[in-house]
PDB file of C-alpha atoms in Angstrom:
ATOM      1  CA  UNK M   1       3.092   0.422  -4.531  1.00 65.00           C
ATOM      2  CA  UNK M   2       2.976   3.443  -2.259  1.00 65.00           C
ATOM      3  CA  UNK M   3       6.032   2.311  -0.258  1.00 67.00           C
ATOM      4  CA  UNK M   4       8.056   1.520  -3.409  1.00 70.00           C
ATOM      5  CA  UNK M   5       7.214   5.006  -4.770  1.00 70.00           C
ATOM      6  CA  UNK M   6       8.234   6.554  -1.469  1.00 69.00           C
ATOM      7  CA  UNK M   7      11.529   4.651  -1.489  1.00 72.00           C
ATOM      8  CA  UNK M   8      12.310   5.716  -5.110  1.00 75.00           C
ATOM      9  CA  UNK M   9      11.498   9.326  -4.103  1.00 74.00           C
ATOM     10  CA  UNK M  10      13.835   9.321  -1.095  1.00 78.00           C
ATOM     11  CA  UNK M  11      16.605   7.797  -3.166  1.00 79.00           C
ATOM     12  CA  UNK M  12      16.146  10.558  -5.743  1.00 79.00           C
ATOM     13  CA  UNK M  13      16.288  13.113  -2.891  1.00 78.00           C
ATOM     14  CA  UNK M  14      19.600  11.553  -1.768  1.00 77.00           C
ATOM     15  CA  UNK M  15      21.086  11.764  -5.316  1.00 78.00           C
ATOM     16  CA  UNK M  16      19.795  15.367  -5.715  1.00 78.00           C
ATOM     17  CA  UNK M  17      21.301  16.379  -2.399  1.00 74.00           C
ATOM     18  CA  UNK M  18      24.542  14.650  -3.066  1.00 74.00           C
ATOM     19  CA  UNK M  19      24.849  16.437  -6.475  1.00 74.00           C
ATOM     20  CA  UNK M  20      24.608  19.810  -4.732  1.00 72.00           C
ATOM     21  CA  UNK M  21      27.756  18.994  -2.837  1.00 71.00           C
ATOM     22  CA  UNK M  22      29.770  18.363  -6.003  1.00 75.00           C
ATOM     23  CA  UNK M  23      31.663  21.151  -7.710  1.00 78.00           C
ATOM     24  CA  UNK M  24      29.966  22.496 -10.784  1.00 78.00           C
ATOM     25  CA  UNK M  25      31.894  23.728 -13.882  1.00 83.00           C
ATOM     26  CA  UNK M  26      29.995  25.365 -16.675  1.00 86.00           C
ATOM     27  CA  UNK M  27      31.312  26.475 -20.045  1.00 88.00           C
ATOM     28  CA  UNK M  28      29.530  29.587 -21.210  1.00 89.00           C
ATOM     29  CA  UNK M  29      29.678  30.785 -24.795  1.00 92.00           C
ATOM     30  CA  UNK M  30      27.980  33.587 -26.641  1.00 89.00           C
ATOM     31  CA  UNK M  31      28.034  34.530 -30.265  1.00 87.00           C
ATOM     32  CA  UNK M  32      26.420  37.529 -31.890  1.00 86.00           C
ATOM     33  CA  UNK M  33      26.799  40.597 -33.994  1.00 86.00           C
ATOM     34  CA  UNK M  34      26.752  44.374 -33.362  1.00 86.00           C
ATOM     35  CA  UNK M  35      25.916  47.361 -35.419  1.00 82.00           C
ATOM     36  CA  UNK M  36      28.164  50.540 -35.019  1.00 82.00           C
ATOM     37  CA  UNK M  37      26.435  53.092 -37.155  1.00 83.00           C
ATOM     38  CA  UNK M  38      24.936  56.200 -35.937  1.00 83.00           C
ATOM     39  CA  UNK M  39      21.622  55.695 -37.814  1.00 85.00           C
ATOM     40  CA  UNK M  40      19.406  52.956 -36.497  1.00 84.00           C
ATOM     41  CA  UNK M  41      18.550  51.398 -39.921  1.00 84.00           C
ATOM     42  CA  UNK M  42      22.278  51.268 -40.872  1.00 82.00           C
ATOM     43  CA  UNK M  43      23.169  49.741 -37.390  1.00 83.00           C
ATOM     44  CA  UNK M  44      20.386  47.180 -37.831  1.00 83.00           C
ATOM     45  CA  UNK M  45      21.477  46.222 -41.282  1.00 85.00           C
ATOM     46  CA  UNK M  46      25.148  45.875 -40.143  1.00 84.00           C
ATOM     47  CA  UNK M  47      23.996  43.656 -37.243  1.00 83.00           C
ATOM     48  CA  UNK M  48      21.926  41.440 -39.413  1.00 85.00           C
ATOM     49  CA  UNK M  49      24.658  40.995 -41.943  1.00 86.00           C
ATOM     50  CA  UNK M  50      27.163  39.982 -39.216  1.00 83.00           C
ATOM     51  CA  UNK M  51      29.682  42.585 -40.233  1.00 84.00           C
ATOM     52  CA  UNK M  52      30.943  42.965 -36.710  1.00 84.00           C
ATOM     53  CA  UNK M  53      30.776  39.546 -35.074  1.00 87.00           C
ATOM     54  CA  UNK M  54      31.154  39.366 -31.304  1.00 88.00           C
ATOM     55  CA  UNK M  55      31.862  36.195 -29.356  1.00 86.00           C
ATOM     56  CA  UNK M  56      32.895  35.372 -25.817  1.00 88.00           C
ATOM     57  CA  UNK M  57      33.834  32.248 -23.872  1.00 90.00           C
ATOM     58  CA  UNK M  58      33.889  31.805 -20.095  1.00 87.00           C
ATOM     59  CA  UNK M  59      34.005  29.183 -17.341  1.00 86.00           C
ATOM     60  CA  UNK M  60      31.872  29.295 -14.288  1.00 84.00           C
ATOM     61  CA  UNK M  61      32.961  27.281 -11.327  1.00 80.00           C
ATOM     62  CA  UNK M  62      30.830  26.656  -8.303  1.00 76.00           C
ATOM     63  CA  UNK M  63      32.501  24.840  -5.383  1.00 72.00           C
ATOM     64  CA  UNK M  64      30.617  23.943  -2.218  1.00 69.00           C
ATOM     65  CA  UNK M  65      33.056  25.278   0.311  1.00 66.00           C
ATOM     66  CA  UNK M  66      31.563  24.590   3.744  1.00 66.00           C
ATOM     67  CA  UNK M  67      28.157  24.031   2.214  1.00 66.00           C
ATOM     68  CA  UNK M  68      26.514  23.075   5.486  1.00 72.00           C
ATOM     69  CA  UNK M  69      22.953  23.536   4.070  1.00 70.00           C
ATOM     70  CA  UNK M  70      23.523  21.156   1.267  1.00 69.00           C
ATOM     71  CA  UNK M  71      25.179  18.627   3.624  1.00 74.00           C
ATOM     72  CA  UNK M  72      22.145  19.034   5.871  1.00 75.00           C
ATOM     73  CA  UNK M  73      19.765  18.327   3.037  1.00 76.00           C
ATOM     74  CA  UNK M  74      21.687  15.264   2.137  1.00 74.00           C
ATOM     75  CA  UNK M  75      21.673  14.020   5.646  1.00 79.00           C
ATOM     76  CA  UNK M  76      17.886  14.630   5.871  1.00 80.00           C
ATOM     77  CA  UNK M  77      17.386  12.785   2.611  1.00 79.00           C
ATOM     78  CA  UNK M  78      19.505   9.891   3.759  1.00 79.00           C
ATOM     79  CA  UNK M  79      17.637   9.679   7.121  1.00 83.00           C
ATOM     80  CA  UNK M  80      14.283   9.825   5.312  1.00 82.00           C
ATOM     81  CA  UNK M  81      15.344   6.960   3.072  1.00 80.00           C
ATOM     82  CA  UNK M  82      16.423   4.893   6.081  1.00 84.00           C
ATOM     83  CA  UNK M  83      12.995   5.656   7.683  1.00 84.00           C
ATOM     84  CA  UNK M  84      11.171   4.630   4.453  1.00 80.00           C
ATOM     85  CA  UNK M  85      13.072   1.297   4.513  1.00 82.00           C
ATOM     86  CA  UNK M  86      12.166   0.770   8.156  1.00 84.00           C
ATOM     87  CA  UNK M  87       8.555   1.654   7.469  1.00 82.00           C
ATOM     88  CA  UNK M  88       8.493  -0.709   4.534  1.00 80.00           C
ATOM     89  CA  UNK M  89       9.856  -3.592   6.594  1.00 85.00           C
ATOM     90  CA  UNK M  90       7.366  -2.876   9.397  1.00 86.00           C
ATOM     91  CA  UNK M  91       4.533  -2.817   6.843  1.00 84.00           C
ATOM     92  CA  UNK M  92       5.712  -6.102   5.420  1.00 84.00           C
ATOM     93  CA  UNK M  93       5.770  -7.726   8.935  1.00 88.00           C
ATOM     94  CA  UNK M  94       2.252  -6.335   9.557  1.00 88.00           C
ATOM     95  CA  UNK M  95       0.949  -7.793   6.368  1.00 86.00           C
ATOM     96  CA  UNK M  96       2.532 -11.206   6.999  1.00 88.00           C
ATOM     97  CA  UNK M  97       1.070 -11.242  10.498  1.00 91.00           C
ATOM     98  CA  UNK M  98      -2.365 -10.296   9.267  1.00 89.00           C
ATOM     99  CA  UNK M  99      -2.195 -13.026   6.554  1.00 90.00           C
ATOM    100  CA  UNK M 100      -1.253 -15.652   9.192  1.00 91.00           C
ATOM    101  CA  UNK M 101      -4.023 -14.501  11.548  1.00 92.00           C
ATOM    102  CA  UNK M 102      -6.665 -14.316   8.795  1.00 92.00           C
ATOM    103  CA  UNK M 103      -5.624 -17.752   7.450  1.00 92.00           C
ATOM    104  CA  UNK M 104      -5.931 -19.251  10.947  1.00 93.00           C
ATOM    105  CA  UNK M 105      -9.383 -17.584  11.329  1.00 93.00           C
ATOM    106  CA  UNK M 106     -10.473 -19.119   7.998  1.00 94.00           C
ATOM    107  CA  UNK M 107      -9.324 -22.629   9.063  1.00 95.00           C
ATOM    108  CA  UNK M 108     -10.922 -22.225  12.415  1.00 95.00           C
ATOM    109  CA  UNK M 109     -14.195 -21.097  10.946  1.00 95.00           C
ATOM    110  CA  UNK M 110     -14.166 -24.063   8.616  1.00 95.00           C
ATOM    111  CA  UNK M 111     -13.674 -26.429  11.510  1.00 96.00           C
ATOM    112  CA  UNK M 112     -16.508 -24.686  13.374  1.00 96.00           C
ATOM    113  CA  UNK M 113     -18.769 -25.226  10.374  1.00 96.00           C
ATOM    114  CA  UNK M 114     -17.924 -28.929  10.254  1.00 96.00           C
ATOM    115  CA  UNK M 115     -18.453 -29.363  13.983  1.00 96.00           C
ATOM    116  CA  UNK M 116     -21.607 -27.156  13.858  1.00 96.00           C
ATOM    117  CA  UNK M 117     -23.182 -29.460  11.176  1.00 97.00           C
ATOM    118  CA  UNK M 118     -22.584 -32.455  13.485  1.00 97.00           C
ATOM    119  CA  UNK M 119     -24.047 -30.671  16.453  1.00 96.00           C
ATOM    120  CA  UNK M 120     -27.188 -29.778  14.388  1.00 97.00           C
ATOM    121  CA  UNK M 121     -27.573 -33.442  13.261  1.00 97.00           C
ATOM    122  CA  UNK M 122     -27.295 -34.560  16.923  1.00 97.00           C
ATOM    123  CA  UNK M 123     -29.788 -31.907  18.080  1.00 96.00           C
ATOM    124  CA  UNK M 124     -32.244 -33.042  15.338  1.00 97.00           C
ATOM    125  CA  UNK M 125     -31.802 -36.683  16.528  1.00 96.00           C
ATOM    126  CA  UNK M 126     -32.282 -35.585  20.177  1.00 95.00           C
ATOM    127  CA  UNK M 127     -35.464 -33.705  19.268  1.00 96.00           C
ATOM    128  CA  UNK M 128     -36.889 -36.663  17.309  1.00 96.00           C
ATOM    129  CA  UNK M 129     -36.124 -38.954  20.317  1.00 95.00           C
ATOM    130  CA  UNK M 130     -37.715 -36.576  22.693  1.00 95.00           C
ATOM    131  CA  UNK M 131     -40.801 -36.227  20.527  1.00 95.00           C
ATOM    132  CA  UNK M 132     -41.088 -40.075  20.425  1.00 95.00           C
ATOM    133  CA  UNK M 133     -40.714 -40.238  24.231  1.00 95.00           C
ATOM    134  CA  UNK M 134     -43.413 -37.518  24.556  1.00 93.00           C
ATOM    135  CA  UNK M 135     -45.755 -39.456  22.245  1.00 93.00           C
ATOM    136  CA  UNK M 136     -45.646 -42.497  24.513  1.00 93.00           C
ATOM    137  CA  UNK M 137     -45.913 -40.390  27.684  1.00 90.00           C
ATOM    138  CA  UNK M 138     -42.412 -40.689  28.983  1.00 93.00           C
ATOM    139  CA  UNK M 139     -41.476 -36.982  28.471  1.00 91.00           C
ATOM    140  CA  UNK M 140     -42.974 -33.540  29.073  1.00 93.00           C
ATOM    141  CA  UNK M 141     -43.780 -30.475  26.983  1.00 93.00           C
ATOM    142  CA  UNK M 142     -40.787 -28.720  28.625  1.00 94.00           C
ATOM    143  CA  UNK M 143     -38.422 -31.495  27.532  1.00 94.00           C
ATOM    144  CA  UNK M 144     -39.564 -31.179  23.951  1.00 95.00           C
ATOM    145  CA  UNK M 145     -39.318 -27.412  24.029  1.00 96.00           C
ATOM    146  CA  UNK M 146     -35.813 -27.693  25.596  1.00 96.00           C
ATOM    147  CA  UNK M 147     -34.734 -29.990  22.726  1.00 96.00           C
ATOM    148  CA  UNK M 148     -36.288 -27.497  20.105  1.00 96.00           C
ATOM    149  CA  UNK M 149     -34.371 -24.712  21.787  1.00 97.00           C
ATOM    150  CA  UNK M 150     -31.111 -26.716  21.680  1.00 96.00           C
ATOM    151  CA  UNK M 151     -31.666 -27.317  17.925  1.00 96.00           C
ATOM    152  CA  UNK M 152     -32.276 -23.544  17.246  1.00 97.00           C
ATOM    153  CA  UNK M 153     -29.046 -22.644  19.270  1.00 96.00           C
ATOM    154  CA  UNK M 154     -27.032 -25.227  17.195  1.00 96.00           C
ATOM    155  CA  UNK M 155     -28.419 -23.850  13.979  1.00 97.00           C
ATOM    156  CA  UNK M 156     -27.684 -20.356  15.074  1.00 96.00           C
ATOM    157  CA  UNK M 157     -24.123 -21.253  15.881  1.00 96.00           C
ATOM    158  CA  UNK M 158     -23.670 -22.962  12.513  1.00 96.00           C
ATOM    159  CA  UNK M 159     -24.938 -19.891  10.791  1.00 97.00           C
ATOM    160  CA  UNK M 160     -22.601 -17.697  12.795  1.00 97.00           C
ATOM    161  CA  UNK M 161     -19.685 -19.937  11.800  1.00 96.00           C
ATOM    162  CA  UNK M 162     -20.630 -19.675   8.097  1.00 96.00           C
ATOM    163  CA  UNK M 163     -20.884 -15.894   8.281  1.00 96.00           C
ATOM    164  CA  UNK M 164     -17.480 -15.731  10.148  1.00 95.00           C
ATOM    165  CA  UNK M 165     -15.975 -17.831   7.425  1.00 95.00           C
ATOM    166  CA  UNK M 166     -17.155 -15.480   4.695  1.00 93.00           C
ATOM    167  CA  UNK M 167     -15.917 -12.420   6.740  1.00 93.00           C
ATOM    168  CA  UNK M 168     -12.511 -13.963   7.303  1.00 93.00           C
ATOM    169  CA  UNK M 169     -12.196 -14.948   3.670  1.00 91.00           C
ATOM    170  CA  UNK M 170     -13.007 -11.334   2.644  1.00 88.00           C
ATOM    171  CA  UNK M 171     -10.524  -9.987   5.230  1.00 88.00           C
ATOM    172  CA  UNK M 172      -7.853 -12.307   3.970  1.00 88.00           C
ATOM    173  CA  UNK M 173      -8.445 -11.352   0.346  1.00 88.00           C
ATOM    174  CA  UNK M 174      -8.288  -7.645   1.381  1.00 84.00           C
ATOM    175  CA  UNK M 175      -4.958  -8.093   3.195  1.00 83.00           C
ATOM    176  CA  UNK M 176      -3.415 -10.047   0.273  1.00 82.00           C
ATOM    177  CA  UNK M 177      -4.772  -7.814  -2.368  1.00 76.00           C
ATOM    178  CA  UNK M 178      -6.846 -10.608  -3.961  1.00 80.00           C
ATOM    179  CA  UNK M 179     -10.002  -8.694  -3.247  1.00 76.00           C
ATOM    180  CA  UNK M 180      -9.350  -6.337  -6.101  1.00 75.00           C
ATOM    181  CA  UNK M 181      -8.815  -9.188  -8.475  1.00 77.00           C
ATOM    182  CA  UNK M 182     -11.909 -10.989  -7.184  1.00 76.00           C
ATOM    183  CA  UNK M 183     -14.129  -7.930  -8.129  1.00 73.00           C
ATOM    184  CA  UNK M 184     -11.966  -6.701 -11.068  1.00 76.00           C
ATOM    185  CA  UNK M 185     -11.009  -3.488  -9.304  1.00 72.00           C
ATOM    186  CA  UNK M 186      -7.797  -1.590 -10.305  1.00 73.00           C
ATOM    187  CA  UNK M 187      -5.948   0.849  -8.100  1.00 67.00           C
ATOM    188  CA  UNK M 188      -4.486   3.853  -9.940  1.00 67.00           C
TER     189      UNK M 188
END
């Protein structure tokens, strides 16, 4: 919205500057009445009754002969407009790039969650197997503690993937403008 407003403003500046380079012809008319008596009351009465009407007509021509300042303003406005278009295109490219990156991050985080859930299941199975081996004397306390630690690491990585997914979804919604819709916010 800001870029569109800036573009509209620079285009208005160009039109204004261009209009200052055009010749201007004004028709000026005046109509009135005068009082010609020596006593103020009589002169006022004569004026209000329009006994001596007065009118005039004139033309006023303004031509920009070597109007370098106006040409400079027009050129500045034209360049500002070009700059606004370039900035707008660069902003659009940045937004598209951010959307692609955030979408990729969301997909990757989703895959990390799927794999993380499998790793947690395997770590639970390994822990159960290690505890069974320990109960029959074929394993040590350290082996059981190592499998418990592996399970905690897998659960921690799964939780990190879930948090990353939420963060990437919020970032994607912010870049696309959907964040405002999600929470019912309105920019003014």
